Amino acid sequence: MGNDGGSIPRRSEMVREKPKNEKADRKNQLIAMYYNCALSKRPLEAPIVGDGLGRLYNREAVLEYLLGKNTFGDGAQVCQHIRSLKDIKTLTAKDNPAYEKSKKSTVILSFDQQPVAPFVCPVTGS
């Protein structure tokens, strides 16, 4: 026995495994959630409103949704809990002065950097 040049196969070489599902990057999901409207997927613009689940919306998009439920394709999934204007609150956010500076500059962001937010919290300033 032996000296035949054979090799001992491992389990991973013999058995095919089910491919693993790719997971979305949590950091990119948070950036998209805080910089874009959850309903229209457009960048947030003043006035901004929020719901009880913590999602941010453009007020205009919510009004369009309430007038016509079929305006947005996934509106029934995203905003099914919003039935009237009483379900949302208008947020008071200040314009971020650093956003105007970053908009004028042509700096390319790397994967480690976050984009500058157009609005900041009036209480914490961040």
PDB file of C-alpha atoms in Angstrom:
ATOM      1  CA  MET A   1       0.000   0.000   0.000  1.00  0.00           C
ATOM      2  CA  GLY A   2       1.071   3.537  -0.607  1.00  0.00           C
ATOM      3  CA  ASN A   3       3.608   4.936  -3.035  1.00  0.00           C
ATOM      4  CA  ASP A   4       0.848   5.157  -5.643  1.00  0.00           C
ATOM      5  CA  GLY A   5       0.729   8.977  -5.686  1.00  0.00           C
ATOM      6  CA  GLY A   6      -2.884   9.102  -4.532  1.00  0.00           C
ATOM      7  CA  SER A   7      -4.283  11.754  -2.310  1.00  0.00           C
ATOM      8  CA  ILE A   8      -6.779  11.654   0.501  1.00  0.00           C
ATOM      9  CA  PRO A   9      -9.784  13.794  -0.412  1.00  0.00           C
ATOM     10  CA  ARG A  10     -11.385  16.066   2.155  1.00  0.00           C
ATOM     11  CA  ARG A  11     -15.101  16.370   2.757  1.00  0.00           C
ATOM     12  CA  SER A  12     -15.246  19.789   1.096  1.00  0.00           C
ATOM     13  CA  GLU A  13     -13.821  18.276  -2.080  1.00  0.00           C
ATOM     14  CA  MET A  14     -16.364  15.451  -2.143  1.00  0.00           C
ATOM     15  CA  VAL A  15     -19.609  17.139  -1.048  1.00  0.00           C
ATOM     16  CA  ARG A  16     -21.184  20.108  -2.761  1.00  0.00           C
ATOM     17  CA  GLU A  17     -22.383  22.720  -0.309  1.00  0.00           C
ATOM     18  CA  LYS A  18     -25.278  25.089  -0.763  1.00  0.00           C
ATOM     19  CA  PRO A  19     -24.022  28.578  -1.715  1.00  0.00           C
ATOM     20  CA  LYS A  20     -24.339  31.138   1.068  1.00  0.00           C
ATOM     21  CA  ASN A  21     -26.619  34.136   0.602  1.00  0.00           C
ATOM     22  CA  GLU A  22     -24.907  37.482   0.285  1.00  0.00           C
ATOM     23  CA  LYS A  23     -25.724  39.914   3.062  1.00  0.00           C
ATOM     24  CA  ALA A  24     -26.198  43.616   2.451  1.00  0.00           C
ATOM     25  CA  ASP A  25     -23.656  45.887   4.053  1.00  0.00           C
ATOM     26  CA  ARG A  26     -25.224  47.366   7.217  1.00  0.00           C
ATOM     27  CA  LYS A  27     -23.247  50.613   6.937  1.00  0.00           C
ATOM     28  CA  ASN A  28     -24.532  51.294   3.422  1.00  0.00           C
ATOM     29  CA  GLN A  29     -28.079  50.492   4.499  1.00  0.00           C
ATOM     30  CA  LEU A  30     -27.880  53.062   7.304  1.00  0.00           C
ATOM     31  CA  ILE A  31     -26.470  55.700   4.967  1.00  0.00           C
ATOM     32  CA  ALA A  32     -29.308  55.094   2.508  1.00  0.00           C
ATOM     33  CA  MET A  33     -31.871  55.200   5.305  1.00  0.00           C
ATOM     34  CA  TYR A  34     -30.722  58.570   6.690  1.00  0.00           C
ATOM     35  CA  TYR A  35     -29.951  60.329   3.406  1.00  0.00           C
ATOM     36  CA  ASN A  36     -32.900  59.200   1.238  1.00  0.00           C
ATOM     37  CA  CYS A  37     -36.679  59.227   1.558  1.00  0.00           C
ATOM     38  CA  ALA A  38     -37.952  55.758   2.513  1.00  0.00           C
ATOM     39  CA  LEU A  39     -40.941  56.117   0.192  1.00  0.00           C
ATOM     40  CA  SER A  40     -39.704  57.890  -2.949  1.00  0.00           C
ATOM     41  CA  LYS A  41     -36.019  56.852  -2.635  1.00  0.00           C
ATOM     42  CA  ARG A  42     -35.009  60.434  -3.511  1.00  0.00           C
ATOM     43  CA  PRO A  43     -32.601  62.514  -1.390  1.00  0.00           C
ATOM     44  CA  LEU A  44     -34.220  64.118   1.649  1.00  0.00           C
ATOM     45  CA  GLU A  45     -35.382  67.700   1.186  1.00  0.00           C
ATOM     46  CA  ALA A  46     -36.976  70.105   3.651  1.00  0.00           C
ATOM     47  CA  PRO A  47     -39.570  69.646   5.087  1.00  0.00           C
ATOM     48  CA  ILE A  48     -38.683  66.224   6.462  1.00  0.00           C
ATOM     49  CA  VAL A  49     -41.188  64.097   8.346  1.00  0.00           C
ATOM     50  CA  GLY A  50     -40.727  60.981  10.439  1.00  0.00           C
ATOM     51  CA  ASP A  51     -42.988  58.150  11.512  1.00  0.00           C
ATOM     52  CA  GLY A  52     -43.204  56.059  14.664  1.00  0.00           C
ATOM     53  CA  LEU A  53     -40.805  53.466  13.235  1.00  0.00           C
ATOM     54  CA  GLY A  54     -38.000  56.025  12.789  1.00  0.00           C
ATOM     55  CA  ARG A  55     -38.143  56.212   9.002  1.00  0.00           C
ATOM     56  CA  LEU A  56     -37.553  59.557   7.309  1.00  0.00           C
ATOM     57  CA  TYR A  57     -39.690  60.827   4.436  1.00  0.00           C
ATOM     58  CA  ASN A  58     -40.030  63.875   2.231  1.00  0.00           C
ATOM     59  CA  ARG A  59     -43.327  65.501   3.229  1.00  0.00           C
ATOM     60  CA  GLU A  60     -44.306  65.914  -0.409  1.00  0.00           C
ATOM     61  CA  ALA A  61     -43.875  62.175  -1.056  1.00  0.00           C
ATOM     62  CA  VAL A  62     -46.098  61.274   1.914  1.00  0.00           C
ATOM     63  CA  LEU A  63     -48.796  63.679   0.737  1.00  0.00           C
ATOM     64  CA  GLU A  64     -48.679  62.128  -2.748  1.00  0.00           C
ATOM     65  CA  TYR A  65     -48.954  58.673  -1.177  1.00  0.00           C
ATOM     66  CA  LEU A  66     -51.959  59.652   0.955  1.00  0.00           C
ATOM     67  CA  LEU A  67     -53.756  61.139  -2.057  1.00  0.00           C
ATOM     68  CA  GLY A  68     -53.116  58.117  -4.275  1.00  0.00           C
ATOM     69  CA  LYS A  69     -51.991  54.848  -2.692  1.00  0.00           C
ATOM     70  CA  ASN A  70     -50.753  53.524  -6.074  1.00  0.00           C
ATOM     71  CA  THR A  71     -48.372  56.441  -6.681  1.00  0.00           C
ATOM     72  CA  PHE A  72     -45.342  54.499  -5.454  1.00  0.00           C
ATOM     73  CA  GLY A  73     -44.781  50.853  -6.338  1.00  0.00           C
ATOM     74  CA  ASP A  74     -43.733  49.624  -2.900  1.00  0.00           C
ATOM     75  CA  GLY A  75     -45.748  52.207  -0.961  1.00  0.00           C
ATOM     76  CA  ALA A  76     -48.103  49.596   0.465  1.00  0.00           C
ATOM     77  CA  GLN A  77     -45.162  47.767   2.047  1.00  0.00           C
ATOM     78  CA  VAL A  78     -43.205  50.799   3.211  1.00  0.00           C
ATOM     79  CA  CYS A  79     -46.047  53.018   4.441  1.00  0.00           C
ATOM     80  CA  GLN A  80     -48.928  50.723   5.268  1.00  0.00           C
ATOM     81  CA  HIS A  81     -49.005  52.079   8.830  1.00  0.00           C
ATOM     82  CA  ILE A  82     -49.402  55.706   7.666  1.00  0.00           C
ATOM     83  CA  ARG A  83     -53.107  56.399   7.216  1.00  0.00           C
ATOM     84  CA  SER A  84     -53.253  60.165   7.829  1.00  0.00           C
ATOM     85  CA  LEU A  85     -51.076  63.166   8.599  1.00  0.00           C
ATOM     86  CA  LYS A  86     -51.544  62.419  12.308  1.00  0.00           C
ATOM     87  CA  ASP A  87     -49.265  59.385  11.910  1.00  0.00           C
ATOM     88  CA  ILE A  88     -46.226  61.518  10.962  1.00  0.00           C
ATOM     89  CA  LYS A  89     -44.371  64.355  12.683  1.00  0.00           C
ATOM     90  CA  THR A  90     -42.553  67.213  10.996  1.00  0.00           C
ATOM     91  CA  LEU A  91     -38.900  67.291  12.035  1.00  0.00           C
ATOM     92  CA  THR A  92     -36.978  70.495  12.661  1.00  0.00           C
ATOM     93  CA  ALA A  93     -33.550  70.078  11.114  1.00  0.00           C
ATOM     94  CA  LYS A  94     -30.994  72.809  10.472  1.00  0.00           C
ATOM     95  CA  ASP A  95     -29.075  73.141   7.212  1.00  0.00           C
ATOM     96  CA  ASN A  96     -25.558  71.777   7.514  1.00  0.00           C
ATOM     97  CA  PRO A  97     -22.926  74.407   6.523  1.00  0.00           C
ATOM     98  CA  ALA A  98     -20.394  71.641   5.828  1.00  0.00           C
ATOM     99  CA  TYR A  99     -22.763  70.204   3.199  1.00  0.00           C
ATOM    100  CA  GLU A 100     -22.530  73.330   1.055  1.00  0.00           C
ATOM    101  CA  LYS A 101     -18.734  73.202   1.218  1.00  0.00           C
ATOM    102  CA  SER A 102     -18.640  69.519   0.290  1.00  0.00           C
ATOM    103  CA  LYS A 103     -21.045  70.085  -2.598  1.00  0.00           C
ATOM    104  CA  LYS A 104     -18.678  72.644  -4.126  1.00  0.00           C
ATOM    105  CA  SER A 105     -15.556  70.514  -3.742  1.00  0.00           C
ATOM    106  CA  THR A 106     -14.816  67.671  -6.130  1.00  0.00           C
ATOM    107  CA  VAL A 107     -13.311  65.280  -3.592  1.00  0.00           C
ATOM    108  CA  ILE A 108     -13.944  61.613  -4.308  1.00  0.00           C
ATOM    109  CA  LEU A 109     -15.064  59.692  -1.221  1.00  0.00           C
ATOM    110  CA  SER A 110     -13.409  56.429  -0.357  1.00  0.00           C
ATOM    111  CA  PHE A 111     -15.320  53.472   1.057  1.00  0.00           C
ATOM    112  CA  ASP A 112     -14.344  54.419   4.614  1.00  0.00           C
ATOM    113  CA  GLN A 113     -15.784  57.947   4.470  1.00  0.00           C
ATOM    114  CA  GLN A 114     -19.419  58.879   4.926  1.00  0.00           C
ATOM    115  CA  PRO A 115     -21.014  61.564   2.773  1.00  0.00           C
ATOM    116  CA  VAL A 116     -21.787  64.865   4.477  1.00  0.00           C
ATOM    117  CA  ALA A 117     -25.416  65.097   5.570  1.00  0.00           C
ATOM    118  CA  PRO A 118     -27.482  68.002   4.215  1.00  0.00           C
ATOM    119  CA  PHE A 119     -29.234  68.443   7.588  1.00  0.00           C
ATOM    120  CA  VAL A 120     -28.139  68.306  11.211  1.00  0.00           C
ATOM    121  CA  CYS A 121     -30.028  67.943  14.467  1.00  0.00           C
ATOM    122  CA  PRO A 122     -30.636  71.370  16.060  1.00  0.00           C
ATOM    123  CA  VAL A 123     -30.011  69.968  19.554  1.00  0.00           C
ATOM    124  CA  THR A 124     -26.857  67.873  19.121  1.00  0.00           C
ATOM    125  CA  GLY A 125     -25.476  69.521  15.977  1.00  0.00           C
ATOM    126  CA  SER A 126     -24.624  66.195  14.392  1.00  0.00           C
TER     127      SER A 126
END
